[in-house]
Amino acid sequence: MAQPFVKKDDDDEEAEYSPFLGIEKGAVLQEARVFNDPQLDPRRCSQVITKLLYLLNQGETFTKIEATEVFFAVTKLFQSRDIGLRRMVYLMIKELSPCADEVIIVTSSLMKDMNSKTDMYRANAIRVLCRITDGTLLTQIERYLKQAIVDKNPVVASAALVSGIHILQTNPEIVKRWSNEVQEAVQSRAALVQFHALALLHQIRQNDRLAVSKLVTSLTRGSVRSPLAQCLLIRYTSQVIHESASNSQTGERPFFDYLESCLRHKAEMVILEAARAITELNGVTSRELTPAITVLQLFLSSSKPVLRFAAIRTLNKVAMTHPMAVTNCNIDMESLISDQNRSIATLAITTLLKTGNESSVDRLMKQITNFMSDIADEFKIVVVEAIRSLCLKFPLKYRSLMNFLSNILREEGGFEYKKAIIDSIVILIRDIPEAKESGLLHLCEFIEDCEFTYLSTQILHFLGIEGPKTSDPSKYIRYIYNRVHLENATVRASAVSTMAKFGAKVESLKPRIFVLLRRCLLDSDDEVRDRATLYLNTLGGHGSEVETDENMNEFLFGSLEVPLVNLETSLKNYEPSDESFDINSVPKEIKSQPLAEKKAPGKKPATGLAAPPSGPATTVDAYERLLSSIAEFSSFGKLFKSSAPVELTEAGTEYTVNVVKHIFDRHVVFQYNCTNTIPEVLLENVAVIVDSSDAEEFSEVASKPLPSLPYDSPGQTFVAFEKPDGVTAIGKFSNILKFIVKEVDPSTGEAEEDGVEDEYQLEDLEVVAADYILKVGVSNFRNAWESMGADYERVDEYGLGPRENLTEAVNAVINLLGMQPCEGTEVVPSNSRSHSCLLSGVYIGNVKVLVRLSFGIDGQRDVAMKLAVRSEDESVSDAIHEIVASG
């Protein structure tokens, strides 16, 4: 049954129900028999078709038989002369999408209508025919379509042009033959015809950059009258300017005068489109921005909300890169803070926060305070993030901004909103030392009434790290101890840990902390009591021997040396006995697949207190602890990078092996993760024999075989190679898995004493240049690029040869360098002839590297690339170019 459409008015007192409420497919199909009546009732037939269209658009599916019956019944309605019913018939045929056999039946009726004297019939028949026919039939009606494109009636001409846009996707060779007719339609006086003709002509020529440039050149001389077509032409002009700038060394902007002239057009949509195009030009200067900013400023005081919204949104984007250019609009934007449209008001606030100066901060805060209660949480988060940026820009104003954040933190709001505020306060505490004490007090006051357990525990954790470093740590103890009495067990346990950290760091507070921890021994929750007992023993509160400062700090503030998964498993398997649990018995090897494989793609790193630790850092730490615990590799120094696992066997084989490449300054360690998938077999002395004859710069220095590999129990074997220090050595390694096979008795699970030596060929493994570069993004590439300086900049051009498209070329270079794409520049617009991509990373030796790539593709699909590299070390800039040159 179709779902009803229910709409409630603003007072929520009445409900207006859809006329289709409760209709069923079966009943409507029965009503469709009215199409077969000898005396057709156009009104009733239209109502039944309306119901059928409603069902189709609600996702109702018709069986093949039902669809065929309805289709044949609808075709009988062509005998009616009612114009309204005929239009409903066209819609129904188009929605049913008949098969090839059924199309033939209705084609003659549609072609008759296409040559009718009634223009409405002609236009709709063209749309339907082009929608339901294939390329074979299109060639038969092509002559009629060409005539329709230049028809005097704009409705017919537009119908043919729009149909051409759709046909171009499936039968481009047919539509390309219409260029002369479409060119003529571009000169039409009808606004929609000119708009549709220009859109189709551009799509026909879009893969020929020279043809697009000629089209723009001819049309910018004033032959376009339609405002809609003018907006399209502005977009195409911007594209030509962008492509010309990428391939020109002079910095000149062709057609810029045309964009500037459009700012004086009488149509508002054209003015806005031109202003937006100018503000989005690459490397636009303040002088070029001035006329666009001026017209946008005028729109800020428009009586039309849509114009105010479009103008403030464009100015908001400009303020991100050219805040000084927007400052002249500040007075106009301040008046928009009280705008009835909350979207406009939010954009005005965030733009002012980006463009305001230090003297205007207090005035802005007063205006925002009244504004915040009237907007939704999603808008509030945008404002909070803008305030955080403003505080970092003007650190001397931290008091008023911190007070504002504290006040809104105590107001009503959802989890994400509160999380954004806490994130902001934490970042301000870390980046502005003077804000630490007041910020921590604000957080303490918030947890008094915090309803979110996660936020409370994270604040307490942060308080335990930063609180002891303040001038008067004792003033936070009351807030922390209150959590022990007034919160749930999770928060109480976190509060106990925080008090222990104060006791460890502040000697004068120890007696007071001991008293409070002893009170916690009477808590009803096991976790709280256990933590209190543990910390009392650690700090010497029970008269026990006090741990050394080093051991205490490591215990309270350090990280575990064993994987949590392994610790959890060991604790579950521990049976209470006279012997206490020994944490040294917990295996340090990662038995499950590393976290890197489980990390969701596209996750951004956490930037504050209220976000969980990010996956990659945890994975690197786990790998580093694992490798340092192995004697053969403990002297290799700090781990630089660990790759994602590379499969060396196919899925479903008897033994599965993948390898993780661990990169050190002078060594590379291969960690082979092996799994035995045969239940009746035990593998012993498992090792990988690596042939490095194709990797001349590497020499094997150590290996660690796996003593035993039972069924379905992953294990690791390692091989380490030495390489020249500071060199991005590359090479190919062949691998053979060697082991002793022992059969296992299924009844007892015991393996036989005698085994057979065997080996298993694995896939080859390569160490490539990308293995020596960490993917590390930057939040603002332009600022990072400028601050890096041009001292060690290296620029060169390369030919990448023929490629299918620019996307393929961009992805190839990104994969070759192994760097992090910035600001979404890895995405290439469809059919683009040029593109710029920004990359950042850290080269081995912890050297920051930034890369600017400019791509261009010609008619023969040959790709050229300009590579600009900046780094903190001249040799690293040269090395990046060598990687590209040899890749």
Short mmCIF file of C-alpha atoms in Angstrom, two decimals, residues 440 444 447 456-468 473 476-481 483-484 490-506 509 513 516-517 520 531-532 535 539 556-557:
data_model
loop_
_atom_site.label_atom_id
_atom_site.label_comp_id
_atom_site.label_asym_id
_atom_site.label_seq_id
_atom_site.Cartn_x
_atom_site.Cartn_y
_atom_site.Cartn_z
CA LEU A 440 39.86 24.36 33.20
CA CYS A 444 34.92 21.81 35.90
CA ILE A 447 30.75 18.60 34.46
CA SER A 456 32.50 13.86 31.51
CA THR A 457 35.14 11.13 31.38
CA GLN A 458 37.12 12.93 28.68
CA ILE A 459 37.09 16.21 30.64
CA LEU A 460 38.27 14.37 33.76
CA HIS A 461 41.06 12.72 31.77
CA PHE A 462 42.18 16.08 30.37
CA LEU A 463 41.93 17.66 33.83
CA GLY A 464 44.24 14.98 35.24
CA ILE A 465 46.90 15.94 32.67
CA GLU A 466 46.64 19.74 32.73
CA GLY A 467 45.31 20.45 36.25
CA PRO A 468 48.48 19.56 38.19
CA PRO A 473 45.85 22.62 41.56
CA TYR A 476 40.00 21.50 41.10
CA ILE A 477 39.87 18.69 43.68
CA ARG A 478 36.39 19.63 44.92
CA TYR A 479 34.92 19.38 41.43
CA ILE A 480 36.61 16.03 40.84
CA TYR A 481 35.55 14.49 44.15
CA ARG A 483 31.86 13.32 40.59
CA VAL A 484 32.54 10.38 42.92
CA THR A 490 31.89 5.06 34.73
CA VAL A 491 32.38 8.71 35.65
CA ARG A 492 33.13 7.85 39.29
CA ALA A 493 35.92 5.50 38.21
CA SER A 494 37.34 8.20 35.90
CA ALA A 495 37.25 10.71 38.78
CA VAL A 496 39.24 8.30 40.99
CA SER A 497 41.95 8.06 38.31
CA THR A 498 42.06 11.85 37.95
CA MET A 499 42.51 12.34 41.72
CA ALA A 500 45.38 9.82 41.66
CA LYS A 501 47.12 11.84 38.94
CA PHE A 502 46.90 14.97 41.09
CA GLY A 503 48.36 13.01 43.99
CA ALA A 504 51.25 11.78 41.87
CA LYS A 505 52.13 15.21 40.47
CA VAL A 506 51.42 17.51 43.46
CA LEU A 509 47.95 17.34 47.87
CA ILE A 513 44.03 12.67 48.05
CA LEU A 516 39.41 10.94 49.44
CA LEU A 517 40.64 7.68 47.90
CA CYS A 520 36.12 5.60 47.62
CA ARG A 531 40.90 1.70 41.23
CA ALA A 532 40.95 3.36 44.66
CA TYR A 535 46.10 3.97 43.42
CA LEU A 539 50.96 6.29 45.91
CA LEU A 556 49.55 6.73 35.70
CA PHE A 557 50.39 8.65 32.55
#
